[in-house]
Amino acid sequence: MSRAKATGRNKNVVEVTNLNVSFRTATGVIKVVENVSFSVAKGECLAVVGESGSGKSVSALATIGLLAKNQAIVEGSVKFLGEELLGKPESYMRKIRGGGISMIFQEPLSALNPVTTIGEQIAEVLVAHDRGNWKTANAKAIEYLEQVEIAQPARRAKQYPHELSGGMRQRAMIAMALAGEPELIIADEPTTALDVTIQAQVLDLLRRTTRERGTALLLITHDLGVVAETADRVAVMYAGQIVEEGPAATLLRKPASPYAIDLVSSIPSYERRGKGLSTISGNVPSPAHFPTGCRFHPRCRFAVAACAKTMPQLESTGGGRAVRCLRADEIARGARPTSTAKRAAAGGAKRPVKSPAKRKAAR
């Protein structure tokens, strides 16, 4: 199947507009992703960040059509190289997956076939997308393993997933993703199971190879350290919505939404040494019990009464940035966190009260 290329006139490889995802459950239909919009250009990396349960992975799986159709209701628009994907038959989507769009999963040991060699799995991608017969595909698989800097690629191609280290398995997953010569790679928490040193190597490899090939990269992660090293732009998600987006360097240096401010503050840094780690009180709400108004207001340090009543819209603030917060302008001008009484009036969580013994010890 032939496919168009991203051109200078239409450089966006993927454009997602007003994506809504709901799931059918025993208690009814529950919406988990609401009006999510983003685009990724040729050679660009967009990182979608947020805590577990924020809707990051569901949004990515909906983009590539991997949600079970008997359970998920997906609405909105997903355009790949200008062509609408939502509503396409499964036979068409199978050609897109691995060819036009590839996905790198979080845990390669469970994503790879345990009874097929690494080389055969890469060759299978090539054959499935008409990139040669099995003989040429097996030879090409070794070349892809070499491109992702796996030592002794001919030997590794004959090995099974359990015979490789975690870092090698993830490199093999990247090789499989590249084998289809995709226009877009979706990487869902690609380094979570790796130690810090291997994580840095895999991220560098992934970003370098996608830039060299002009491949768009959609990176799903909860790790802002990964974002700082890899992303060009960031979309911050909370409770199924994008709450802030903008250039990575700008957003990480000066976040504008209360949730992004707290996320960035929780990153350990040399500048804040000795001050302890900042945390966000509470948990991401269940989609079945999203609060009224701003979904972050029960945990927000800046919440006021209006936050519990009015749902803020994602509004542009210039410079390629957008923020979902009723008090964004006030916070930008230096507004301080609200008092405990005001937070309680807004339905927010109170700060923990110290016991008399702890107060005495603190004195």
GROMACS .gro file of C-alpha atoms in nm, residues 40-352:
model
  313
   40VAL     CA    1   0.329   1.570   1.563
   41ALA     CA    2   0.539   1.699   1.273
   42LYS     CA    3   0.801   1.521   1.065
   43GLY     CA    4   1.120   1.473   1.272
   44GLU     CA    5   0.954   1.613   1.587
   45CYS     CA    6   0.912   1.453   1.931
   46LEU     CA    7   0.594   1.528   2.126
   47ALA     CA    8   0.594   1.395   2.482
   48VAL     CA    9   0.260   1.328   2.651
   49VAL     CA   10   0.317   1.327   3.027
   50GLY     CA   11   0.113   1.278   3.342
   51GLU     CA   12   0.056   1.042   3.631
   52SER     CA   13  -0.073   0.688   3.585
   53GLY     CA   14  -0.442   0.701   3.503
   54SER     CA   15  -0.428   1.036   3.324
   55GLY     CA   16  -0.527   0.889   2.986
   56LYS     CA   17  -0.189   0.900   2.809
   57SER     CA   18  -0.171   0.540   2.692
   58VAL     CA   19  -0.542   0.521   2.606
   59SER     CA   20  -0.500   0.824   2.380
   60ALA     CA   21  -0.202   0.660   2.207
   61LEU     CA   22  -0.380   0.326   2.161
   62ALA     CA   23  -0.686   0.504   2.021
   63THR     CA   24  -0.462   0.685   1.772
   64ILE     CA   25  -0.334   0.357   1.628
   65GLY     CA   26  -0.668   0.175   1.657
   66LEU     CA   27  -0.564  -0.080   1.919
   67LEU     CA   28  -0.857  -0.043   2.160
   68ALA     CA   29  -1.107  -0.330   2.163
   69LYS     CA   30  -1.399  -0.222   1.946
   70ASN     CA   31  -1.653  -0.414   2.155
   71GLN     CA   32  -1.551  -0.216   2.465
   72ALA     CA   33  -1.420   0.122   2.350
   73ILE     CA   34  -1.612   0.407   2.188
   74VAL     CA   35  -1.368   0.635   2.004
   75GLU     CA   36  -1.488   0.967   1.863
   76GLY     CA   37  -1.320   1.268   1.706
   77SER     CA   38  -1.061   1.274   1.430
   78VAL     CA   39  -0.724   1.103   1.380
   79LYS     CA   40  -0.557   1.204   1.055
   80PHE     CA   41  -0.240   1.029   0.941
   81LEU     CA   42  -0.068   1.208   0.650
   82GLY     CA   43  -0.397   1.389   0.593
   83GLU     CA   44  -0.609   1.072   0.578
   84GLU     CA   45  -0.875   0.998   0.840
   85LEU     CA   46  -0.809   0.674   1.033
   86LEU     CA   47  -1.115   0.655   1.258
   87GLY     CA   48  -1.373   0.431   1.099
   88LYS     CA   49  -1.125   0.250   0.873
   89PRO     CA   50  -1.165  -0.132   0.854
   90GLU     CA   51  -0.927  -0.351   1.052
   91SER     CA   52  -0.767  -0.483   0.731
   92TYR     CA   53  -0.661  -0.127   0.644
   93MET     CA   54  -0.535  -0.055   0.997
   94ARG     CA   55  -0.320  -0.370   0.993
   95LYS     CA   56  -0.134  -0.227   0.693
   96ILE     CA   57  -0.089   0.106   0.871
   97ARG     CA   58   0.043  -0.054   1.191
   98GLY     CA   59   0.409  -0.143   1.160
   99GLY     CA   60   0.428   0.029   0.823
  100GLY     CA   61   0.297   0.384   0.850
  101ILE     CA   62   0.284   0.383   1.231
  102SER     CA   63   0.497   0.167   1.460
  103MET     CA   64   0.465   0.123   1.836
  104ILE     CA   65   0.727   0.049   2.100
  105PHE     CA   66   0.573  -0.098   2.413
  106GLN     CA   67   0.674  -0.054   2.776
  107GLU     CA   68   0.790  -0.409   2.848
  108PRO     CA   69   0.962  -0.576   2.551
  109LEU     CA   70   0.974  -0.920   2.713
  110SER     CA   71   0.593  -0.938   2.707
  111ALA     CA   72   0.562  -0.758   2.371
  112LEU     CA   73   0.806  -0.986   2.184
  113ASN     CA   74   0.711  -1.338   2.075
  114PRO     CA   75   0.891  -1.576   2.317
  115VAL     CA   76   0.907  -1.868   2.069
  116THR     CA   77   1.043  -1.678   1.768
  117THR     CA   78   1.398  -1.549   1.725
  118ILE     CA   79   1.465  -1.176   1.725
  119GLY     CA   80   1.578  -1.186   1.362
  120GLU     CA   81   1.262  -1.366   1.249
  121GLN     CA   82   1.042  -1.111   1.425
  122ILE     CA   83   1.213  -0.820   1.249
  123ALA     CA   84   1.203  -1.007   0.917
  124GLU     CA   85   0.831  -1.067   0.964
  125VAL     CA   86   0.772  -0.690   0.970
  126LEU     CA   87   0.963  -0.650   0.643
  127VAL     CA   88   0.774  -0.931   0.468
  128ALA     CA   89   0.435  -0.814   0.600
  129HIS     CA   90   0.490  -0.470   0.451
  130ASP     CA   91   0.627  -0.591   0.116
  131ARG     CA   92   0.991  -0.504   0.182
  132GLY     CA   93   1.136  -0.826   0.041
  133ASN     CA   94   1.111  -1.204   0.062
  134TRP     CA   95   1.214  -1.406   0.369
  135LYS     CA   96   1.573  -1.454   0.250
  136THR     CA   97   1.641  -1.084   0.197
  137ALA     CA   98   1.435  -0.991   0.505
  138ASN     CA   99   1.648  -1.211   0.734
  139ALA     CA  100   1.964  -1.046   0.602
  140LYS     CA  101   1.807  -0.703   0.642
  141ALA     CA  102   1.708  -0.784   1.001
  142ILE     CA  103   2.076  -0.816   1.092
  143GLU     CA  104   2.138  -0.472   0.941
  144TYR     CA  105   1.863  -0.321   1.156
  145LEU     CA  106   2.009  -0.479   1.470
  146GLU     CA  107   2.343  -0.325   1.375
  147GLN     CA  108   2.178   0.015   1.326
  148VAL     CA  109   2.046   0.009   1.684
  149GLU     CA  110   2.398  -0.066   1.806
  150ILE     CA  111   2.352  -0.426   1.919
  151ALA     CA  112   2.690  -0.600   1.932
  152GLN     CA  113   2.726  -0.922   1.730
  153PRO     CA  114   2.399  -0.862   1.541
  154ALA     CA  115   2.417  -1.186   1.338
  155ARG     CA  116   2.441  -1.387   1.660
  156ARG     CA  117   2.167  -1.189   1.838
  157ALA     CA  118   1.933  -1.234   1.541
  158LYS     CA  119   1.935  -1.610   1.609
  159GLN     CA  120   1.856  -1.569   1.979
  160TYR     CA  121   1.519  -1.563   2.156
  161PRO     CA  122   1.394  -1.268   2.366
  162HIS     CA  123   1.470  -1.436   2.700
  163GLU     CA  124   1.836  -1.469   2.597
  164LEU     CA  125   1.883  -1.091   2.570
  165SER     CA  126   1.920  -0.830   2.842
  166GLY     CA  127   1.646  -0.573   2.902
  167GLY     CA  128   1.839  -0.305   2.716
  168MET     CA  129   1.902  -0.534   2.419
  169ARG     CA  130   1.535  -0.633   2.403
  170GLN     CA  131   1.431  -0.268   2.393
  171ARG     CA  132   1.687  -0.200   2.118
  172ALA     CA  133   1.541  -0.496   1.928
  173MET     CA  134   1.194  -0.340   1.967
  174ILE     CA  135   1.330  -0.016   1.820
  175ALA     CA  136   1.480  -0.216   1.531
  176MET     CA  137   1.139  -0.374   1.467
  177ALA     CA  138   0.976  -0.031   1.475
  178LEU     CA  139   1.227   0.108   1.225
  179ALA     CA  140   1.201  -0.194   0.995
  180GLY     CA  141   0.862  -0.085   0.866
  181GLU     CA  142   1.008   0.256   0.773
  182PRO     CA  143   0.724   0.432   0.957
  183GLU     CA  144   0.633   0.798   0.939
  184LEU     CA  145   0.533   0.790   1.310
  185ILE     CA  146   0.665   0.593   1.607
  186ILE     CA  147   0.459   0.578   1.927
  187ALA     CA  148   0.680   0.490   2.226
  188ASP     CA  149   0.476   0.403   2.537
  189GLU     CA  150   0.700   0.430   2.846
  190PRO     CA  151   0.990   0.276   2.647
  191THR     CA  152   1.249   0.297   2.927
  192THR     CA  153   1.048   0.228   3.245
  193ALA     CA  154   1.196  -0.118   3.306
  194LEU     CA  155   1.558  -0.012   3.238
  195ASP     CA  156   1.828   0.114   3.472
  196VAL     CA  157   1.936   0.477   3.442
  197THR     CA  158   2.247   0.418   3.228
  198ILE     CA  159   2.072   0.193   2.975
  199GLN     CA  160   1.771   0.428   2.980
  200ALA     CA  161   1.988   0.718   2.864
  201GLN     CA  162   2.144   0.508   2.587
  202VAL     CA  163   1.805   0.388   2.458
  203LEU     CA  164   1.657   0.740   2.463
  204ASP     CA  165   1.957   0.880   2.277
  205LEU     CA  166   1.931   0.602   2.019
  206LEU     CA  167   1.557   0.651   1.973
  207ARG     CA  168   1.579   1.029   1.934
  208ARG     CA  169   1.887   1.019   1.710
  209THR     CA  170   1.746   0.759   1.471
  210THR     CA  171   1.408   0.932   1.441
  211ARG     CA  172   1.573   1.268   1.371
  212GLU     CA  173   1.804   1.118   1.109
  213ARG     CA  174   1.510   0.954   0.932
  214GLY     CA  175   1.269   1.246   0.978
  215THR     CA  176   1.031   1.018   1.171
  216ALA     CA  177   0.771   1.175   1.401
  217LEU     CA  178   0.792   1.047   1.760
  218LEU     CA  179   0.502   1.041   2.007
  219LEU     CA  180   0.653   0.965   2.348
  220ILE     CA  181   0.423   0.856   2.632
  221THR     CA  182   0.588   0.892   2.974
  222HIS     CA  183   0.543   0.993   3.337
  223ASP     CA  184   0.913   1.080   3.370
  224LEU     CA  185   0.989   1.450   3.320
  225GLY     CA  186   1.360   1.369   3.314
  226VAL     CA  187   1.295   1.169   2.996
  227VAL     CA  188   1.103   1.467   2.856
  228ALA     CA  189   1.389   1.708   2.923
  229GLU     CA  190   1.633   1.484   2.736
  230THR     CA  191   1.414   1.391   2.441
  231ALA     CA  192   1.110   1.607   2.361
  232ASP     CA  193   1.063   1.914   2.144
  233ARG     CA  194   0.711   1.979   2.273
  234VAL     CA  195   0.511   1.858   2.573
  235ALA     CA  196   0.142   1.793   2.638
  236VAL     CA  197   0.059   1.749   3.007
  237MET     CA  198  -0.247   1.530   3.075
  238TYR     CA  199  -0.457   1.499   3.387
  239ALA     CA  200  -0.782   1.305   3.435
  240GLY     CA  201  -0.837   1.253   3.063
  241GLN     CA  202  -0.768   1.611   2.954
  242ILE     CA  203  -0.468   1.810   2.832
  243VAL     CA  204  -0.408   2.077   3.098
  244GLU     CA  205  -0.100   2.240   2.945
  245GLU     CA  206   0.108   2.220   2.630
  246GLY     CA  207   0.405   2.401   2.484
  247PRO     CA  208   0.773   2.384   2.391
  248ALA     CA  209   0.955   2.144   2.624
  249ALA     CA  210   1.232   2.382   2.730
  250THR     CA  211   0.987   2.663   2.812
  251LEU     CA  212   0.731   2.447   2.989
  252LEU     CA  213   0.987   2.271   3.207
  253ARG     CA  214   1.156   2.599   3.296
  254LYS     CA  215   0.835   2.788   3.376
  255PRO     CA  216   0.520   2.574   3.390
  256ALA     CA  217   0.194   2.771   3.393
  257SER     CA  218  -0.080   2.534   3.515
  258PRO     CA  219  -0.093   2.429   3.883
  259TYR     CA  220  -0.065   2.061   3.793
  260ALA     CA  221   0.240   2.113   3.570
  261ILE     CA  222   0.394   2.340   3.837
  262ASP     CA  223   0.362   2.062   4.095
  263LEU     CA  224   0.489   1.797   3.851
  264VAL     CA  225   0.801   1.997   3.769
  265SER     CA  226   0.857   2.077   4.139
  266SER     CA  227   0.861   1.705   4.217
  267ILE     CA  228   1.167   1.644   3.998
  268PRO     CA  229   1.483   1.598   4.210
  269SER     CA  230   1.738   1.862   4.113
  270TYR     CA  231   2.078   1.987   4.222
  271GLU     CA  232   1.939   2.337   4.275
  272ARG     CA  233   1.689   2.210   4.536
  273ARG     CA  234   1.931   1.985   4.721
  274GLY     CA  235   1.870   1.967   5.095
  275LYS     CA  236   1.513   2.099   5.064
  276GLY     CA  237   1.338   1.763   5.038
  277LEU     CA  238   1.115   1.639   4.759
  278SER     CA  239   0.790   1.813   4.673
  279THR     CA  240   0.482   1.590   4.640
  280ILE     CA  241   0.126   1.628   4.510
  281SER     CA  242  -0.134   1.537   4.771
  282GLY     CA  243  -0.413   1.297   4.678
  283ASN     CA  244  -0.454   1.077   4.372
  284VAL     CA  245  -0.574   1.098   4.013
  285PRO     CA  246  -0.954   1.056   4.029
  286SER     CA  247  -1.127   0.755   3.878
  287PRO     CA  248  -1.299   0.832   3.545
  288ALA     CA  249  -1.623   0.717   3.708
  289HIS     CA  250  -1.588   0.991   3.969
  290PHE     CA  251  -1.431   1.291   3.796
  291PRO     CA  252  -1.502   1.602   4.009
  292THR     CA  253  -1.714   1.888   3.879
  293GLY     CA  254  -1.539   2.200   3.756
  294CYS     CA  255  -1.164   2.175   3.718
  295ARG     CA  256  -1.065   1.812   3.764
  296PHE     CA  257  -0.748   1.904   3.950
  297HIS     CA  258  -0.914   2.139   4.201
  298PRO     CA  259  -0.936   1.885   4.491
  299ARG     CA  260  -0.555   1.859   4.486
  300CYS     CA  261  -0.470   2.213   4.375
  301ARG     CA  262  -0.278   2.458   4.595
  302PHE     CA  263  -0.425   2.752   4.402
  303ALA     CA  264  -0.791   2.643   4.405
  304VAL     CA  265  -1.071   2.890   4.483
  305ALA     CA  266  -1.449   2.838   4.499
  306ALA     CA  267  -1.498   2.899   4.124
  307CYS     CA  268  -1.264   2.610   4.042
  308ALA     CA  269  -1.515   2.359   4.182
  309LYS     CA  270  -1.796   2.497   3.964
  310THR     CA  271  -1.648   2.594   3.628
  311MET     CA  272  -1.463   2.368   3.384
  312PRO     CA  273  -1.171   2.571   3.243
  313GLN     CA  274  -1.098   2.556   2.870
  314LEU     CA  275  -0.758   2.495   2.714
  315GLU     CA  276  -0.666   2.846   2.600
  316SER     CA  277  -0.368   2.971   2.403
  317THR     CA  278  -0.130   3.199   2.592
  318GLY     CA  279   0.106   3.271   2.300
  319GLY     CA  280   0.445   3.130   2.208
  320GLY     CA  281   0.296   2.794   2.115
  321ARG     CA  282   0.163   2.743   2.468
  322ALA     CA  283  -0.185   2.665   2.599
  323VAL     CA  284  -0.313   2.631   2.957
  324ARG     CA  285  -0.631   2.495   3.115
  325CYS     CA  286  -0.673   2.696   3.437
  326LEU     CA  287  -0.915   2.967   3.555
  327ARG     CA  288  -0.634   3.140   3.744
  328ALA     CA  289  -0.359   3.105   3.483
  329ASP     CA  290  -0.319   3.482   3.442
  330GLU     CA  291  -0.304   3.540   3.819
  331ILE     CA  292  -0.049   3.262   3.866
  332ALA     CA  293   0.162   3.404   3.582
  333ARG     CA  294   0.160   3.738   3.766
  334GLY     CA  295   0.288   3.571   4.083
  335ALA     CA  296  -0.027   3.468   4.273
  336ARG     CA  297   0.050   3.271   4.587
  337PRO     CA  298  -0.113   2.941   4.684
  338THR     CA  299  -0.451   2.990   4.853
  339SER     CA  300  -0.503   2.949   5.227
  340THR     CA  301  -0.616   2.619   5.378
  341ALA     CA  302  -0.960   2.770   5.448
  342LYS     CA  303  -1.007   2.880   5.087
  343ARG     CA  304  -0.891   2.542   4.957
  344ALA     CA  305  -1.140   2.370   5.187
  345ALA     CA  306  -1.417   2.601   5.061
  346ALA     CA  307  -1.323   2.505   4.705
  347GLY     CA  308  -1.345   2.137   4.794
  348GLY     CA  309  -0.969   2.092   4.796
  349ALA     CA  310  -0.767   1.870   5.023
  350LYS     CA  311  -0.651   2.021   5.347
  351ARG     CA  312  -0.285   2.014   5.441
  352PRO     CA  313  -0.212   1.745   5.701
   0.00000   0.00000   0.00000
